[in-house]
Tab-separated table of C-alpha atoms in Angstrom:
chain	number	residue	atom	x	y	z
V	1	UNK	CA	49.541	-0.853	129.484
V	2	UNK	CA	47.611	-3.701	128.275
V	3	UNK	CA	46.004	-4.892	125.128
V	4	UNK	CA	42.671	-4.108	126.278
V	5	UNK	CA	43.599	-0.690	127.434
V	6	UNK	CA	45.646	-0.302	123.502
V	7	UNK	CA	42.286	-1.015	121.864
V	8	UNK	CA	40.387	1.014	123.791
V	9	UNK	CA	42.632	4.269	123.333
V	10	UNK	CA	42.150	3.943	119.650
V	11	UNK	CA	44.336	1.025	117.827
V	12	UNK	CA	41.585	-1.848	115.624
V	13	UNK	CA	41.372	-5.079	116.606
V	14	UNK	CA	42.227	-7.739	114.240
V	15	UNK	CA	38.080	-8.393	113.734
V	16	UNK	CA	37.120	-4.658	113.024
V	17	UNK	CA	40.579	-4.719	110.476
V	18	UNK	CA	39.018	-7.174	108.883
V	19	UNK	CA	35.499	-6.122	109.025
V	20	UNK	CA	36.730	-2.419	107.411
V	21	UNK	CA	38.335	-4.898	104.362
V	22	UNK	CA	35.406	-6.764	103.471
V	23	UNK	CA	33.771	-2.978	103.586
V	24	UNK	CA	36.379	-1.767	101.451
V	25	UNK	CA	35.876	-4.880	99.301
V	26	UNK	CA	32.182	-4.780	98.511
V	27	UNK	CA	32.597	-0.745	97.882
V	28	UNK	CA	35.172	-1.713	94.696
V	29	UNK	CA	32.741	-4.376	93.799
V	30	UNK	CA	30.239	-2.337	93.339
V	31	UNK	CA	32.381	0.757	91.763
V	32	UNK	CA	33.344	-2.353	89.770
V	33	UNK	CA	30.016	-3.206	89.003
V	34	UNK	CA	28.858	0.042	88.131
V	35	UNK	CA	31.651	0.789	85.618
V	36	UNK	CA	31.166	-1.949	84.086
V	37	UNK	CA	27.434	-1.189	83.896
V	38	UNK	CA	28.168	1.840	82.655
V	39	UNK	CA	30.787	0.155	79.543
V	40	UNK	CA	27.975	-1.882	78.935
V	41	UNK	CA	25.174	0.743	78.474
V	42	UNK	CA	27.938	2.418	75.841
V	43	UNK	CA	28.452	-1.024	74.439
V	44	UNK	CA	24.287	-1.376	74.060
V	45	UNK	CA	24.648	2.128	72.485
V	46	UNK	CA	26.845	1.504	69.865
V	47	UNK	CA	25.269	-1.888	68.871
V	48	UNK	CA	21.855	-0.115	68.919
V	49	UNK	CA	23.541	2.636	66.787
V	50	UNK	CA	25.230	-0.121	64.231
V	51	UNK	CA	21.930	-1.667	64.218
V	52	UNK	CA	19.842	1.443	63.308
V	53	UNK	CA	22.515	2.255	60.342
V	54	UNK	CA	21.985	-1.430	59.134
V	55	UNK	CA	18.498	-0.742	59.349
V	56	UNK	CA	18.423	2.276	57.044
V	57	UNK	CA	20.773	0.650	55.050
V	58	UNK	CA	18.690	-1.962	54.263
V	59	UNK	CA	15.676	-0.062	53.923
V	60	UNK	CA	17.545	2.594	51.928
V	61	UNK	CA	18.419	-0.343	49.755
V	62	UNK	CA	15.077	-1.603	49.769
V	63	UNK	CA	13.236	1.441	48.910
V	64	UNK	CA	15.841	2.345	45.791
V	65	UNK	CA	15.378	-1.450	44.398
V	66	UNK	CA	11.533	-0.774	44.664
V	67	UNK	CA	11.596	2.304	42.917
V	68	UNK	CA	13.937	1.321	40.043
V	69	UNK	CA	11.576	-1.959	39.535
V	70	UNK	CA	8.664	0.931	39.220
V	71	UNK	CA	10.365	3.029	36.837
V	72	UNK	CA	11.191	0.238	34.464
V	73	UNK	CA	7.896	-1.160	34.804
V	74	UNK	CA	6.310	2.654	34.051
V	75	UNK	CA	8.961	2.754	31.165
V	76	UNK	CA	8.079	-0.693	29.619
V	77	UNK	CA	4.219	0.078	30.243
V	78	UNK	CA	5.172	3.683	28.137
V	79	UNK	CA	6.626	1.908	25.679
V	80	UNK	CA	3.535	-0.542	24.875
V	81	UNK	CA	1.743	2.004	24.786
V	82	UNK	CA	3.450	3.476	22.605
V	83	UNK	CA	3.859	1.148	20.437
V	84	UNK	CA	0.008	0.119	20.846
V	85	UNK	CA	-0.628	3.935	18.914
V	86	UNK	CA	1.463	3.436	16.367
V	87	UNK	CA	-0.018	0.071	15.485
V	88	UNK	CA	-3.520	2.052	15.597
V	89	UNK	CA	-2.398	4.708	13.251
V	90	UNK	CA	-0.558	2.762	10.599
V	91	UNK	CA	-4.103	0.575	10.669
V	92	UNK	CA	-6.026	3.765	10.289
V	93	UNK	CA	-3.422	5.209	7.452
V	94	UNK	CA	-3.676	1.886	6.135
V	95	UNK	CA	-7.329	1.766	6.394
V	96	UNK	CA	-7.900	5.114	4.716
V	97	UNK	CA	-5.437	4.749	1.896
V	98	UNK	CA	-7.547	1.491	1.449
V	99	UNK	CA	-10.547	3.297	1.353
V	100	UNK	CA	-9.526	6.068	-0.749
V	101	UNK	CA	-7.975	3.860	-3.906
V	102	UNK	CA	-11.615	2.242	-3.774
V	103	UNK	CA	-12.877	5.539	-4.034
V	104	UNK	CA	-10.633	6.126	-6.851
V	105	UNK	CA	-11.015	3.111	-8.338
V	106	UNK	CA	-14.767	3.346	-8.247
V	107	UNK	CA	-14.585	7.217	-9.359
V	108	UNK	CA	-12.995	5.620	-12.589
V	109	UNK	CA	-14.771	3.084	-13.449
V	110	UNK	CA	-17.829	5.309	-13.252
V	111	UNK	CA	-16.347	7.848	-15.701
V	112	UNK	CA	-15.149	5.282	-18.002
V	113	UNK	CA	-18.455	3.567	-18.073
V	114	UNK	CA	-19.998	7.552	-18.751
V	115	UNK	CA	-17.514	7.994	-21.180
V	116	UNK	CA	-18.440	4.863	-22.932
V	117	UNK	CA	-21.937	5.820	-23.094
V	118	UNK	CA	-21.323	9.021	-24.432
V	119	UNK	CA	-19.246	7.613	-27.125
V	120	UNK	CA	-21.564	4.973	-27.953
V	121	UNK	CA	-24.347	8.036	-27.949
V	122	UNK	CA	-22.093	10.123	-30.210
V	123	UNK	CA	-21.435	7.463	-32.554
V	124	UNK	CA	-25.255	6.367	-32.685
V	125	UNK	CA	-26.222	9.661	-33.732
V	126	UNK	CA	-23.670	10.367	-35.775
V	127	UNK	CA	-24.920	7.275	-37.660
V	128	UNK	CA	-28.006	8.417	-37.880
V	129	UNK	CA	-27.213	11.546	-39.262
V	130	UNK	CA	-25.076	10.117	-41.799
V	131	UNK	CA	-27.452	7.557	-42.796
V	132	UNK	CA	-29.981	10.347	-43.540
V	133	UNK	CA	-28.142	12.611	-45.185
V	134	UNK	CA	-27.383	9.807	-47.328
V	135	UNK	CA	-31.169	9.168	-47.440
V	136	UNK	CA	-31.695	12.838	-48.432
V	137	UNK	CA	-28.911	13.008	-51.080
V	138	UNK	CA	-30.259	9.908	-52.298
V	139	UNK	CA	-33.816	11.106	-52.789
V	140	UNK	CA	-32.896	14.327	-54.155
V	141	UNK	CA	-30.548	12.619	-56.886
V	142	UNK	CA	-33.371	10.062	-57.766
V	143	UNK	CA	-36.157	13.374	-58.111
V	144	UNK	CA	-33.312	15.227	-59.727
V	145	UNK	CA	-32.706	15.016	-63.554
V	146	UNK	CA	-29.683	14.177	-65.274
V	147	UNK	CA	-29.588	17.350	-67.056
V	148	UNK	CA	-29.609	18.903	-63.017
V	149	UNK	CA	-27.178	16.589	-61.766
V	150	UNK	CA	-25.102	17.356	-64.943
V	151	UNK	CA	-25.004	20.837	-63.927
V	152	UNK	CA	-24.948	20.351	-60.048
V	153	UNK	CA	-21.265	18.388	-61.076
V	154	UNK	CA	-20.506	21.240	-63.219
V	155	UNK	CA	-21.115	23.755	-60.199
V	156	UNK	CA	-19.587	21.703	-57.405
V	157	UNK	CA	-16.324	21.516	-59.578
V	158	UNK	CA	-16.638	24.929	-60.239
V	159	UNK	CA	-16.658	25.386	-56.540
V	160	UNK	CA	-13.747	23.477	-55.640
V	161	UNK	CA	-11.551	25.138	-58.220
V	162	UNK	CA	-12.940	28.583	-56.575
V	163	UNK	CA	-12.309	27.182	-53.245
V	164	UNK	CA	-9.158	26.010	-54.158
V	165	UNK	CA	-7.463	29.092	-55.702
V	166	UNK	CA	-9.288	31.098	-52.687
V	167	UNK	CA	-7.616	28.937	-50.121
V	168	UNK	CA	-4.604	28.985	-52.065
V	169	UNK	CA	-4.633	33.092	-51.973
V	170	UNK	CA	-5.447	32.778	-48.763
V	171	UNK	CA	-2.894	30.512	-47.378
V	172	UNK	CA	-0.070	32.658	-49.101
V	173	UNK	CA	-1.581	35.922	-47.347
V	174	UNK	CA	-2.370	33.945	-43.560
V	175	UNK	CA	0.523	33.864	-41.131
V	176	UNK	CA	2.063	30.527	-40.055
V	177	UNK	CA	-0.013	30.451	-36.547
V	178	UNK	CA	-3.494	30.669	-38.561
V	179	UNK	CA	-2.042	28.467	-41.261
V	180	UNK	CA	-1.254	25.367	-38.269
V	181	UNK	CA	-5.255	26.799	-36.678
V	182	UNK	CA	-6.452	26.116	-40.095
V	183	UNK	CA	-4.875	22.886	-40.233
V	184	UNK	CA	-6.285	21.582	-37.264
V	185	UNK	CA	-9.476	22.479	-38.226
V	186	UNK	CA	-9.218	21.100	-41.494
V	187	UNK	CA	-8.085	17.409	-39.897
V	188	UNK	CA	-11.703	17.890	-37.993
V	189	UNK	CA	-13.430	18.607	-40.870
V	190	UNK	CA	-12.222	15.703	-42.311
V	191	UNK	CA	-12.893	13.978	-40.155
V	192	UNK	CA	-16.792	14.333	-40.765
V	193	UNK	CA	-16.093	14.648	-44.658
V	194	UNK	CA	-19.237	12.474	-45.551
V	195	UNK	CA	-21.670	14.296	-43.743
V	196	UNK	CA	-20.794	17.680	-44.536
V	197	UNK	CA	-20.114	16.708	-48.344
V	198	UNK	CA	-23.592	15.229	-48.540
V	199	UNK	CA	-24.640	18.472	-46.910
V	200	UNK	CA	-23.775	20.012	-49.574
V	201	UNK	CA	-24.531	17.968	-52.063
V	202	UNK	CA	-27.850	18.584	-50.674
V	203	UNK	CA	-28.087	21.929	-50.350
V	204	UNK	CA	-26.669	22.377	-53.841
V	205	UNK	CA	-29.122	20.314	-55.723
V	206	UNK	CA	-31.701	21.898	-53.692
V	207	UNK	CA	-30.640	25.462	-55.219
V	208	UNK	CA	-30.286	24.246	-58.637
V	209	UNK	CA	-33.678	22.344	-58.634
V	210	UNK	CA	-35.347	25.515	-57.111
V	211	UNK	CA	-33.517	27.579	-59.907
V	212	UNK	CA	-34.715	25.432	-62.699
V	213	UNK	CA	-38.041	25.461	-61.612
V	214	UNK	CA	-38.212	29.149	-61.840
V	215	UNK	CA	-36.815	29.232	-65.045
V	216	UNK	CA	-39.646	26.991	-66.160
V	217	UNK	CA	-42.700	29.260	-64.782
């Protein structure tokens, strides 16, 4: 049996060999291929993954550094304003305290100058008064005879020894309280001794005169 006859019973030539190898060959290309599409689609993956984590990373990043620069600014614009009111308010305590001492100042000088007036009132007519009491004790010792006068010095002194010894009883019998009342009063009295001595005076003459003229009808 032939070579002819050996091919056709089953056996490969040397051409279809090597056709069935370059077969064989391009079907472990491609399984080649396609593996090592397939490593490269896991390789994309994982750099697309990396890259997405860098991403929010960043922006992560990003977005904290923007909101701590917004919180400080907030905080610093707080504090201005802060700061800003109390400025305003010490001015306005300032400003009122200001305003009040004029007040008070002003209040003052008011009721001093009143004060002044009064006292320059008081002493104007207490001037007055004594200047005609002195008048009228002056008149009424010039119309008054000596004989009168004689008797009006007689009586006065006559009165001040009664007044004495009476003041005298009286302080021994008056507690200490109304003794230091009596005092004070006393210091006032003498305090407008010319007036009220004149008054009397006065008053005295005025009774004896009156008295002697009845005598006489």
């Amino acid at each position: 049996m032939n070579d002819e006859s050996q091919n056709k019973m089953g056996s490969p030539t040397p051409e279809e060999l090597r056709q069935q190898v370059e077969r064989t060959r391009d079907e472990l290309g491609r399984t080649v291929e396609a593996l090592a599409g397939k490593a490269d689609v896991k390789a994309q993956a994982k750099e697309k993954t990396a890259a997405a984590k860098k991403q929010a990373t960043e922006k992560a990043a990003e977005l904290k550094e923007q909101a701590a620069e917004k919180t400080a600014a907030a905080r610093e614009q707080a504090a201005e304003k802060a700061t800003a009111v109390k400025e305003q308010a010490a001015e306005k305590s300032a400003e009122l305290k200001e305003q009040a001492a004029e007040k008070t100042a002003a209040a003052k000088d008011q009721a001093a100058e009143k004060a002044a007036a009064v006292r320059e009132q008081a002493a104007a007519a207490t001037a007055q008064i004594r200047e005609k009491t002195a008048q009228a004790a002056q008149t009424v010792k010039d119309k008054t005879p000596d004989s009168v006068q004689e008797k009006t010095a007689q009586a006065a002194t006559q009165v001040r020894e009664s007044a004495a010894r009476a003041g005298q009883f009286a302080v021994d019998r008056t507690p200490d309280p109304l003794l230091e009342k009596a005092d004070r009063i006393a210091k006032a009295a003498r305090a407008n001794r010319t007036p009220l001595l004149a008054g009397g005076a006065v008053l005295v003459a005025f009774l004896l005169i009156r008295r002697g003229r009845g005598r006489n009808k």
